Coordinates of C-alpha atoms and ligand atoms in Angstrom, one line a residue:
Chain A
M12 CA -64.2 -20.2 53.9
S13 CA -67.2 -22.5 55.9
T14 CA -69.9 -20.5 57.8
S15 CA -71.0 -23.4 59.9
A16 CA -70.9 -24.3 63.3
I17 CA -68.3 -26.0 65.3
V18 CA -71.0 -28.6 67.5
I19 CA -70.6 -29.9 70.4
A20 CA -72.8 -33.4 71.3
G21 CA -72.9 -32.8 75.4
A22 CA -72.8 -30.3 77.4
G23 CA -71.8 -32.0 80.4
E24 CA -67.8 -31.5 81.9
C25 CA -66.0 -32.0 78.5
G26 CA -68.6 -30.7 76.4
T27 CA -68.4 -27.5 78.0
R28 CA -65.3 -26.9 78.8
A29 CA -64.1 -27.2 75.5
A30 CA -66.6 -24.7 73.8
F31 CA -65.3 -22.1 76.0
A32 CA -61.7 -23.9 75.5
L33 CA -62.3 -22.6 71.9
R34 CA -62.6 -19.6 72.9
E35 CA -59.9 -19.2 74.5
H36 CA -57.6 -20.7 71.9
G37 CA -59.0 -17.6 69.3
Y38 CA -61.2 -19.0 67.4
Q39 CA -64.2 -16.7 66.8
G40 CA -66.7 -18.6 64.5
A41 CA -70.2 -19.9 65.6
V42 CA -69.8 -22.2 68.9
I43 CA -73.2 -24.3 68.8
L44 CA -73.1 -26.3 72.1
I45 CA -75.8 -29.1 73.0
G46 CA -77.3 -31.4 76.3
E47 CA -79.8 -33.4 76.7
E48 CA -80.1 -32.1 79.9
P49 CA -82.6 -29.8 80.6
H50 CA -80.0 -27.9 83.5
F51 CA -77.2 -25.3 82.5
P52 CA -74.1 -27.5 82.5
Y53 CA -72.9 -28.5 85.6
E54 CA -70.4 -30.7 88.1
R55 CA -71.2 -34.1 88.7
P56 CA -68.9 -34.6 91.9
P57 CA -70.5 -32.5 94.7
L58 CA -73.5 -34.5 93.9
S59 CA -72.0 -37.8 95.6
K60 CA -70.5 -35.7 97.8
S61 CA -72.9 -32.9 99.2
P62 CA -76.9 -34.7 97.4
G63 CA -78.2 -31.5 99.2
A64 CA -76.1 -28.9 98.1
G65 CA -77.7 -27.4 94.6
P66 CA -76.0 -27.7 91.9
K67 CA -72.7 -26.4 90.8
T68 CA -72.3 -24.2 87.5
V69 CA -70.0 -24.7 85.4
A70 CA -71.4 -22.4 82.8
D71 CA -74.7 -20.2 83.1
R72 CA -76.8 -17.6 80.8
E73 CA -73.9 -15.2 81.4
K74 CA -71.1 -16.2 80.1
F75 CA -72.5 -18.4 77.8
Q76 CA -73.7 -15.5 76.5
A77 CA -70.1 -13.3 77.6
A78 CA -68.7 -16.0 75.4
G79 CA -70.7 -15.8 72.2
I80 CA -71.9 -19.9 72.4
E81 CA -75.0 -20.4 71.4
F82 CA -76.5 -22.9 74.0
L83 CA -79.0 -26.0 73.4
S84 CA -80.5 -27.4 76.3
G85 CA -82.9 -30.1 77.0
V86 CA -82.0 -31.5 73.4
C87 CA -80.2 -34.4 71.9
V88 CA -78.0 -35.3 68.9
R89 CA -79.9 -38.1 67.1
T90 CA -78.0 -38.8 64.8
I91 CA -74.8 -37.6 62.4
D92 CA -75.2 -37.7 58.9
R93 CA -70.9 -37.6 57.8
A94 CA -71.9 -36.7 54.9
A95 CA -74.0 -34.0 54.6
R96 CA -71.7 -33.1 57.4
E97 CA -74.9 -32.0 59.6
I98 CA -76.5 -33.7 62.8
G99 CA -79.9 -34.7 63.4
L100 CA -81.6 -33.4 67.0
G101 CA -84.6 -35.3 69.0
D102 CA -87.1 -32.2 68.2
G103 CA -86.6 -33.3 63.7
R104 CA -83.5 -29.4 63.6
T105 CA -81.4 -30.1 61.7
I106 CA -77.4 -28.3 61.7
P107 CA -74.8 -28.6 59.9
Y108 CA -71.2 -28.3 61.2
H109 CA -66.9 -28.1 59.9
K110 CA -65.9 -29.6 62.6
L111 CA -68.4 -31.9 65.1
L112 CA -67.2 -32.9 69.2
L113 CA -68.7 -35.6 71.1
A114 CA -68.9 -35.9 74.1
T115 CA -71.7 -37.4 75.4
G116 CA -70.2 -39.4 78.6
A117 CA -71.1 -42.4 80.0
A118 CA -74.5 -43.7 81.4
P119 CA -74.5 -46.2 84.7
K120 CA -74.6 -49.6 84.1
L121 CA -77.6 -51.8 85.9
F122 CA -77.2 -56.0 85.6
P123 CA -80.2 -58.1 84.7
G124 CA -82.8 -58.0 87.8
M125 CA -81.5 -54.6 89.2
E126 CA -83.3 -53.0 87.1
G127 CA -85.8 -51.5 89.8
A128 CA -82.3 -49.8 91.6
R129 CA -81.7 -46.1 91.1
T130 CA -78.9 -45.2 89.9
F131 CA -76.1 -41.8 90.6
R132 CA -75.0 -40.0 87.7
A133 CA -77.2 -36.4 87.5
L134 CA -78.8 -33.8 88.9
G135 CA -82.3 -35.2 88.8
D136 CA -80.8 -38.1 91.0
A137 CA -79.0 -36.8 93.5
Q138 CA -82.1 -34.8 94.2
A139 CA -84.6 -37.4 94.6
V140 CA -81.5 -39.3 96.9
H141 CA -80.8 -36.7 98.9
G142 CA -84.4 -36.2 100.4
Q143 CA -83.9 -39.9 101.8
L144 CA -80.8 -39.0 103.6
A145 CA -81.8 -38.7 106.7
P146 CA -82.4 -40.0 110.3
G147 CA -84.9 -43.3 110.8
R148 CA -84.0 -44.0 106.5
H149 CA -82.0 -46.4 105.3
L150 CA -80.2 -46.4 102.3
V151 CA -79.1 -49.7 101.0
V152 CA -75.6 -49.7 97.9
V153 CA -75.0 -51.4 95.3
G154 CA -71.6 -52.1 94.3
G155 CA -68.7 -50.2 96.5
G156 CA -67.1 -48.0 94.4
F157 CA -66.2 -44.2 94.6
I158 CA -70.1 -43.0 93.6
G159 CA -71.6 -45.2 96.8
L160 CA -69.4 -44.9 98.7
E161 CA -69.0 -41.0 98.8
L162 CA -73.3 -42.0 98.4
A163 CA -72.9 -43.9 101.4
A164 CA -70.8 -41.7 103.7
A165 CA -73.5 -38.6 102.9
A166 CA -75.7 -40.8 104.4
R167 CA -74.6 -41.5 107.6
I168 CA -73.5 -37.5 107.9
A169 CA -77.3 -36.8 107.3
G170 CA -77.7 -39.5 109.7
A171 CA -79.5 -42.0 107.7
D172 CA -78.5 -46.1 108.2
V173 CA -76.7 -47.0 105.6
T174 CA -75.6 -50.7 104.1
V175 CA -73.0 -51.5 101.3
V176 CA -72.7 -54.6 99.1
E177 CA -70.0 -55.1 97.4
A178 CA -69.6 -58.7 95.0
A179 CA -65.7 -58.6 95.6
D180 CA -64.1 -59.0 98.8
R181 CA -62.6 -55.3 98.9
L182 CA -64.3 -51.9 98.5
M183 CA -63.3 -50.5 95.2
P184 CA -61.8 -53.5 93.1
R185 CA -61.1 -51.3 90.2
I186 CA -60.0 -48.3 91.5
V187 CA -57.0 -48.3 94.7
P188 CA -54.6 -50.9 95.9
A189 CA -56.0 -53.2 98.6
E190 CA -53.9 -51.3 101.3
I191 CA -55.5 -48.3 100.6
A192 CA -59.4 -49.6 99.8
A193 CA -58.7 -51.3 103.5
I194 CA -58.2 -47.6 105.6
A195 CA -61.5 -46.2 103.5
E196 CA -63.5 -49.5 104.2
A197 CA -61.8 -48.9 108.5
E198 CA -63.3 -45.5 108.2
H199 CA -67.0 -46.7 107.1
R200 CA -67.0 -49.3 109.6
D201 CA -66.4 -46.4 111.9
K202 CA -68.9 -44.8 110.9
G203 CA -71.6 -47.2 111.4
V204 CA -71.9 -48.6 107.5
S205 CA -73.1 -52.2 107.7
L206 CA -70.4 -53.4 104.9
F207 CA -71.4 -56.7 102.7
L208 CA -68.2 -57.8 101.4
G209 CA -67.9 -60.8 98.5
T210 CA -71.4 -60.6 97.9
G211 CA -73.3 -60.9 95.0
V212 CA -76.3 -59.1 94.6
V213 CA -78.8 -61.2 92.9
S214 CA -81.6 -59.1 92.4
A215 CA -82.4 -55.2 93.6
T216 CA -85.6 -53.5 93.2
E217 CA -86.1 -50.1 94.9
R218 CA -86.5 -50.9 97.8
Q219 CA -85.0 -54.5 98.2
V220 CA -82.1 -56.4 97.3
T221 CA -81.5 -59.6 97.6
L222 CA -78.0 -61.6 98.1
S223 CA -76.2 -64.8 96.1
D224 CA -76.3 -65.9 99.9
G225 CA -80.5 -65.9 99.7
R226 CA -80.4 -62.8 102.8
M227 CA -82.8 -59.7 101.5
V228 CA -81.3 -56.5 102.5
E229 CA -84.7 -53.7 102.7
G230 CA -84.3 -50.3 103.2
D231 CA -85.7 -47.2 102.1
L232 CA -83.4 -46.6 99.2
V233 CA -81.7 -48.8 96.4
V234 CA -78.8 -47.3 94.7
A235 CA -76.6 -49.4 92.7
G236 CA -73.1 -48.1 91.5
V237 CA -72.3 -50.3 89.8
G238 CA -69.9 -48.8 86.8
V239 CA -70.8 -46.9 83.9
A240 CA -70.7 -47.2 79.9
P241 CA -69.2 -44.8 77.6
N242 CA -72.2 -43.6 75.5
T243 CA -71.4 -44.7 71.6
A244 CA -74.2 -45.3 70.2
L245 CA -74.5 -42.1 68.2
A246 CA -71.2 -42.1 67.1
E247 CA -71.7 -46.2 66.5
A248 CA -75.4 -45.9 63.6
A249 CA -72.8 -43.1 62.2
G250 CA -70.2 -46.0 61.3
L251 CA -67.1 -44.3 64.0
A252 CA -65.0 -46.8 65.0
V253 CA -65.9 -47.7 68.8
D254 CA -64.3 -50.1 71.0
N255 CA -65.1 -49.3 74.5
G256 CA -65.3 -46.1 73.6
I257 CA -65.5 -43.9 70.6
V258 CA -62.1 -44.5 69.8
V259 CA -59.4 -41.6 68.8
D260 CA -56.3 -41.1 68.0
G261 CA -53.8 -39.1 70.7
C262 CA -55.7 -35.3 69.1
F263 CA -59.1 -36.8 70.1
A264 CA -60.1 -37.3 65.7
T265 CA -61.9 -40.2 65.3
S266 CA -62.4 -42.8 62.8
D267 CA -63.8 -39.4 60.7
P268 CA -60.9 -36.6 61.3
D269 CA -63.9 -33.9 60.9
I270 CA -65.2 -35.6 63.9
F271 CA -63.2 -35.8 67.4
A272 CA -64.7 -37.2 70.8
A273 CA -62.9 -36.3 74.2
G274 CA -64.4 -36.8 77.8
D275 CA -66.2 -40.2 79.6
C276 CA -67.1 -41.4 76.4
C277 CA -64.0 -41.8 74.1
S278 CA -61.5 -44.3 74.2
F279 CA -57.7 -42.7 73.5
P280 CA -54.2 -43.9 73.4
Y281 CA -52.1 -43.8 76.6
R282 CA -49.0 -45.3 76.6
G283 CA -49.5 -48.0 74.0
R284 CA -52.9 -49.0 74.7
N285 CA -56.3 -47.0 74.9
V286 CA -58.2 -46.6 77.7
R287 CA -61.2 -44.6 78.7
L288 CA -61.4 -42.9 81.8
E289 CA -64.3 -41.7 84.7
S290 CA -62.2 -38.5 85.6
W291 CA -62.9 -34.6 85.9
R292 CA -59.6 -33.6 85.5
A293 CA -59.1 -36.3 82.4
A294 CA -62.6 -34.6 81.1
R295 CA -61.9 -31.1 81.1
D296 CA -58.3 -31.6 79.7
Q297 CA -59.3 -33.9 76.9
A298 CA -61.6 -30.5 76.5
D299 CA -59.2 -28.3 75.9
H300 CA -56.5 -30.3 74.0
A301 CA -59.2 -31.6 71.8
A302 CA -60.7 -28.0 71.1
A303 CA -56.9 -27.2 70.0
A304 CA -56.5 -30.0 68.0
I305 CA -60.1 -29.5 66.3
L306 CA -58.8 -26.3 65.6
G307 CA -55.2 -27.1 63.8
A308 CA -53.3 -28.1 66.7
E309 CA -50.8 -31.6 66.5
E310 CA -49.3 -32.1 69.6
L311 CA -50.4 -35.7 71.2
Y312 CA -52.1 -35.6 74.6
A313 CA -50.0 -37.1 77.1
A314 CA -51.8 -36.1 80.0
V315 CA -51.0 -38.2 83.0
P316 CA -54.9 -39.6 84.0
W317 CA -55.9 -38.1 88.0
F318 CA -58.8 -39.0 90.5
W319 CA -60.1 -38.1 93.3
S320 CA -62.7 -39.2 96.1
D321 CA -63.6 -37.9 99.3
Q322 CA -65.3 -39.8 101.9
Y323 CA -66.0 -37.8 105.7
G324 CA -62.5 -36.5 106.1
L325 CA -61.1 -38.8 104.2
T326 CA -59.7 -37.9 100.4
L327 CA -58.0 -40.4 98.1
Q328 CA -55.9 -39.5 95.0
V329 CA -54.8 -41.6 92.0
A330 CA -52.4 -40.5 89.2
G331 CA -51.3 -42.7 86.4
L332 CA -53.4 -46.1 85.9
P333 CA -52.3 -49.4 87.1
A334 CA -50.5 -52.1 85.3
P335 CA -48.9 -55.1 86.3
V336 CA -46.3 -53.3 88.6
A337 CA -42.6 -54.7 89.9
R338 CA -42.6 -52.8 92.9
T339 CA -45.0 -50.9 95.5
T340 CA -43.5 -48.3 97.5
R341 CA -45.1 -46.8 100.6
R342 CA -44.3 -43.0 101.5
A343 CA -45.6 -41.8 104.8
C344 CA -47.2 -38.2 105.0
G345 CA -48.0 -37.7 108.1
N346 CA -50.9 -37.8 110.5
G347 CA -51.5 -41.6 108.7
A348 CA -51.6 -40.7 105.2
F349 CA -49.7 -42.5 102.7
I350 CA -48.8 -42.9 99.3
L351 CA -48.4 -46.7 97.7
F352 CA -46.0 -46.0 94.4
E353 CA -46.2 -48.8 91.9
Q354 CA -42.8 -49.1 89.6
D355 CA -42.6 -51.4 86.9
A356 CA -39.1 -53.9 86.3
D357 CA -37.3 -50.5 84.8
G358 CA -38.1 -48.3 88.0
V359 CA -40.0 -45.8 86.2
L360 CA -43.0 -45.0 88.4
V361 CA -46.2 -45.5 86.2
A362 CA -48.8 -45.0 89.2
A363 CA -48.8 -43.7 93.2
S364 CA -52.5 -43.0 95.3
G365 CA -52.0 -42.2 98.4
I366 CA -55.3 -41.5 101.0
G367 CA -54.9 -39.7 104.7
T368 CA -57.3 -36.4 105.8
G369 CA -58.2 -33.9 104.2
N370 CA -55.7 -33.3 100.9
A371 CA -52.4 -34.3 102.5
V372 CA -51.5 -36.5 100.3
A373 CA -52.1 -34.1 97.3
K374 CA -48.9 -32.6 96.7
D375 CA -47.1 -36.1 96.6
I376 CA -49.4 -37.0 94.3
R377 CA -49.1 -34.2 92.2
L378 CA -45.4 -34.2 92.2
A379 CA -45.5 -38.5 91.3
E380 CA -47.9 -37.4 88.7
M381 CA -45.3 -35.6 87.2
L382 CA -42.9 -38.3 87.7
I383 CA -44.8 -40.7 86.1
G384 CA -45.4 -38.1 83.1
K385 CA -41.7 -38.3 82.4
G386 CA -41.4 -42.0 82.2
V387 CA -37.7 -42.1 83.9
P388 CA -36.5 -44.1 86.5
V389 CA -36.4 -43.6 89.7
E390 CA -34.8 -44.4 92.9
A391 CA -37.8 -46.6 95.4
D392 CA -35.8 -45.6 98.3
A393 CA -36.1 -41.5 97.7
L394 CA -39.9 -42.5 97.2
A395 CA -40.3 -44.4 100.9
D396 CA -38.4 -41.5 102.2
P397 CA -40.6 -38.7 103.6
A398 CA -37.7 -36.7 104.2
V399 CA -37.0 -36.8 99.9
N400 CA -39.0 -33.6 98.7
L401 CA -40.4 -35.5 95.3
K402 CA -39.8 -32.3 93.7
K403 CA -35.7 -32.6 93.6
L404 CA -36.2 -35.6 92.6
L405 CA -38.8 -33.9 90.1
R406 CA -35.4 -31.3 89.1
G407 CA -32.9 -33.8 89.7
Q408 CA -33.8 -35.6 86.1
E409 CA -34.4 -32.3 84.2
Chain B
M22 CA -56.4 1.0 108.5
S23 CA -53.7 -1.9 107.5
E24 CA -51.5 -3.2 110.1
W25 CA -48.1 -5.2 109.9
I26 CA -48.1 -8.4 111.6
E27 CA -45.6 -10.6 112.8
A28 CA -46.1 -14.2 110.9
C29 CA -44.0 -16.3 110.8
S30 CA -40.2 -16.7 111.2
V31 CA -37.5 -16.9 107.7
D32 CA -37.2 -20.6 108.6
D33 CA -40.5 -21.5 108.5
V34 CA -40.9 -21.8 105.3
E35 CA -38.4 -24.1 102.4
E36 CA -38.0 -22.5 99.7
E37 CA -40.5 -22.2 97.1
D38 CA -43.1 -23.7 99.4
L39 CA -45.7 -22.4 101.5
I40 CA -47.5 -22.5 105.0
R41 CA -50.9 -21.5 106.3
F42 CA -50.8 -18.6 108.8
D43 CA -54.0 -17.6 110.5
H44 CA -54.7 -13.8 112.0
G45 CA -58.3 -12.8 113.5
G46 CA -60.3 -14.9 112.1
R47 CA -58.7 -15.5 108.8
T48 CA -56.3 -17.9 107.1
Y49 CA -53.4 -17.0 105.3
A50 CA -50.5 -18.2 102.5
I51 CA -47.0 -17.0 103.3
Y52 CA -44.7 -18.1 100.4
R53 CA -41.0 -18.4 100.0
S54 CA -40.0 -18.3 96.0
P55 CA -37.2 -19.4 94.8
D56 CA -35.3 -16.4 94.5
D57 CA -35.7 -15.9 98.4
E58 CA -38.8 -13.0 98.3
F59 CA -41.4 -13.7 101.1
Y60 CA -44.9 -13.1 99.9
A61 CA -49.2 -13.4 101.2
T62 CA -52.0 -13.9 99.5
D63 CA -55.1 -15.5 101.4
G64 CA -55.3 -18.8 102.4
L65 CA -58.1 -20.3 100.7
C66 CA -58.6 -21.2 97.0
T67 CA -61.1 -18.8 95.3
H68 CA -62.5 -21.6 93.8
E69 CA -63.9 -24.0 96.6
Q70 CA -63.0 -22.6 99.9
V71 CA -60.2 -25.0 100.3
H72 CA -56.2 -24.2 102.3
L73 CA -53.8 -23.7 99.6
A74 CA -51.6 -24.7 102.4
D75 CA -51.6 -28.2 101.3
G76 CA -50.9 -27.3 97.5
L77 CA -47.9 -26.9 95.3
V78 CA -45.5 -23.8 94.5
M79 CA -43.8 -24.5 91.5
D80 CA -42.0 -21.4 90.4
H81 CA -43.7 -18.5 91.0
I82 CA -46.8 -20.5 90.3
I83 CA -49.5 -22.2 93.6
E84 CA -51.2 -25.0 92.5
C85 CA -54.2 -26.1 94.8
P86 CA -54.3 -29.1 96.0
K87 CA -58.2 -30.0 95.1
H88 CA -58.7 -29.5 91.7
N89 CA -55.1 -27.8 90.7
G90 CA -56.7 -23.8 90.5
R91 CA -53.3 -21.8 89.4
F92 CA -52.5 -19.0 90.8
D93 CA -48.9 -16.2 90.6
Y94 CA -48.4 -16.0 94.4
R95 CA -46.9 -12.2 93.1
T96 CA -49.8 -11.3 91.9
G97 CA -52.9 -13.0 93.2
E98 CA -53.8 -14.1 89.4
A99 CA -56.0 -17.1 88.3
K100 CA -54.3 -18.5 85.7
G101 CA -56.8 -20.2 84.4
A102 CA -59.9 -22.6 84.6
P103 CA -61.1 -23.7 87.3
V104 CA -59.7 -20.9 88.7
C105 CA -61.1 -17.2 87.7
V106 CA -61.3 -15.6 90.7
N107 CA -58.4 -13.8 91.8
L108 CA -56.4 -14.0 94.8
R109 CA -55.7 -11.2 97.4
T110 CA -52.4 -10.9 98.1
Y111 CA -50.8 -9.2 100.8
P112 CA -47.8 -6.6 100.9
T113 CA -44.8 -8.7 103.4
R114 CA -41.6 -7.4 104.6
V115 CA -38.7 -9.0 106.6
E116 CA -37.2 -7.8 109.5
N117 CA -34.0 -10.3 111.4
G118 CA -35.2 -13.2 110.2
T119 CA -39.1 -12.5 111.3
V120 CA -42.0 -12.2 108.5
F121 CA -44.5 -9.6 109.3
I122 CA -47.5 -9.2 106.5
S123 CA -49.4 -6.2 106.0
V124 CA -53.7 -7.0 106.2
E125 CA -56.4 -4.6 107.0
Ligands
FAD512 C1 -71.5 -38.6 91.1 C2 -70.9 -38.4 91.0 C3 -69.8 -37.9 91.2 C4 -68.1 -38.6 90.7 N1 -67.1 -37.8 91.4 C5 -65.5 -37.4 91.0 C6 -64.9 -37.6 91.4 O1 -64.4 -37.2 92.4 N2 -63.7 -37.1 91.0 C7 -63.1 -37.6 89.9 O2 -62.0 -37.3 89.0 N3 -64.1 -37.9 88.8 C8 -65.1 -37.8 89.1 N4 -66.5 -38.8 88.8 C9 -66.1 -38.2 86.9 C10 -66.6 -37.1 86.3 O3 -67.5 -36.1 86.7 C11 -67.1 -37.2 84.7 O4 -66.4 -38.0 84.8 C12 -66.9 -36.2 84.0 O5 -68.3 -36.0 84.6 C13 -67.0 -36.7 82.4 O6 -67.1 -35.6 82.1 P1 -68.2 -35.7 80.1 O7 -68.7 -34.7 79.8 O8 -67.1 -36.5 79.2 O9 -69.3 -36.4 80.7 P2 -70.7 -36.4 81.4 O10 -70.4 -35.3 82.4 O11 -71.9 -37.8 81.2 O12 -71.6 -35.1 80.0 C14 -71.6 -35.8 79.5 C15 -73.1 -34.9 78.5 O13 -73.5 -35.9 77.9 C16 -75.2 -35.3 77.2 N5 -75.8 -35.9 76.8 C17 -75.3 -37.4 76.4 N6 -75.9 -38.2 74.8 C18 -76.2 -36.8 74.1 C19 -77.1 -36.8 72.9 N7 -76.7 -37.7 71.9 N8 -77.4 -35.5 72.6 C20 -77.2 -34.1 73.6 N9 -76.9 -34.8 74.3 C21 -75.9 -35.7 74.9 C22 -75.4 -36.5 78.7 O14 -77.1 -35.7 78.9 C23 -74.0 -36.0 79.6 O15 -75.2 -34.2 80.3 C24 -68.0 -38.4 89.1 C25 -69.4 -38.5 88.4 C26 -70.7 -38.5 89.8 C27 -70.9 -39.2 88.7
FES513 S1 -60.8 -26.0 95.9 FE1 -59.1 -25.1 94.3 S2 -59.4 -25.6 91.9 FE2 -61.0 -26.1 93.4

């Protein structure tokens, strides 16, 4: 029986959730959670939705104490010595482990020439940006993805002027179908956001963006939301397999059976391919699953990806992953809300995306997620008919 | 002092579903279980103040539409992260096709 601890590197949503899940699964040995950020773990989704709201803490001192979890903050894990089963910290300390979980998340990308722009991922970013969101100020957002658009919405609500520049000819090109992006686009225009679509950015400084057509946009603050890259340096240096994320199996084990990885930093098997998600719920679900696997569970992870974004009063939700699809079916959910269901050639549901006011699409997206999870063919006509309860469809196939 | 108030008609709630009911500046959720019993809880999730009425009922579980927090609506018990605070429940009674709930 080893006396060393289960060590978790990265105290974001995933690492923190995993620490508590180990306890919930009955593990009584030492658990050490190490986070580079100076704060107690906090939730990221509210940062771009209400940057001024103050941190929403995931776990505080009391919770850590009650669960008997040792939390080291403000220090990074710098090295992994796999032979000695020991990690090295930024302050020179070493900590032995018998199992190690990497939950290092992801970091914002910037393209060459854009280095002057601010990125947006951490509490400090929200605190810095929040002060600039006021009437008379002008926020320039590079990238029409969900973080940039949530920030744009928060800025308009706070009374600031907002310009969004997106290289693709529509918003959220990687995340949702065009028909859904169009609803968000109309809302942003209606709320007074200036949109430059199909417009690349050549360079960006703290206050100025140069567009591909030579025009310049000046503002009080330039924020870039052009995607993230997984934090894999630690894993790579330790010789673990890395390919667009730390490569794991269906139990979140890396190429070293004593080292696991989960959350935004990992690339895991999903329906015959490896994928990497940037999703709050996936970070939590994977933490739970990885914690159980670390303790010996062998069940393979099969959760269906799920994601949401809030912009003004609109919420969009996506279940599954967009793939080449044979058929798209639209279902009206009342008050202009709708869901697009995507089925493969066999009629199996692979993805569903919805948009509407408040939580209008939530229930049917959740049912869609379960239908996707079943992986059996469904009738497109039933999906299209708002009178057909998707729960019945689900049960009919049980 | 508790008081029985008329919440809705039994036909307003589908089996294995819920509706929102507002009264006296508060919001409640009224459930009809698969075994045709009626239950009532606070209408807002204890994680963030989100209306549970947009959520999904499966058997005796209501799942919050925002982050899938789950509660047993018969007891109000929070069934795990991200929800950790139980939902308050209220007694119900059905009379002549009308659902009453007892509030304070
Ligand atoms: C502004 C914003 C809004 C979002 N909104 C949504 C949303 O609406 N819906 C949704 O589904 N998802 C959303 N997300 C995504 C979601 O927050 C992430 O998927 C989730 O945080 C991933 O959790 P994680 O723990 O894997 O990674 P992270 O949250 O990135 O946490 C990783 C942590 O590890 C630390 N770390 C990294 N390397 C080391 C090291 N070597 N040593 C010690 N510590 C280290 C990092 O500092 C970080 O604190 C949003 C993200 C952001 C940034
Ligand atoms: S608001 Fe209900 S789970 Fe978060």
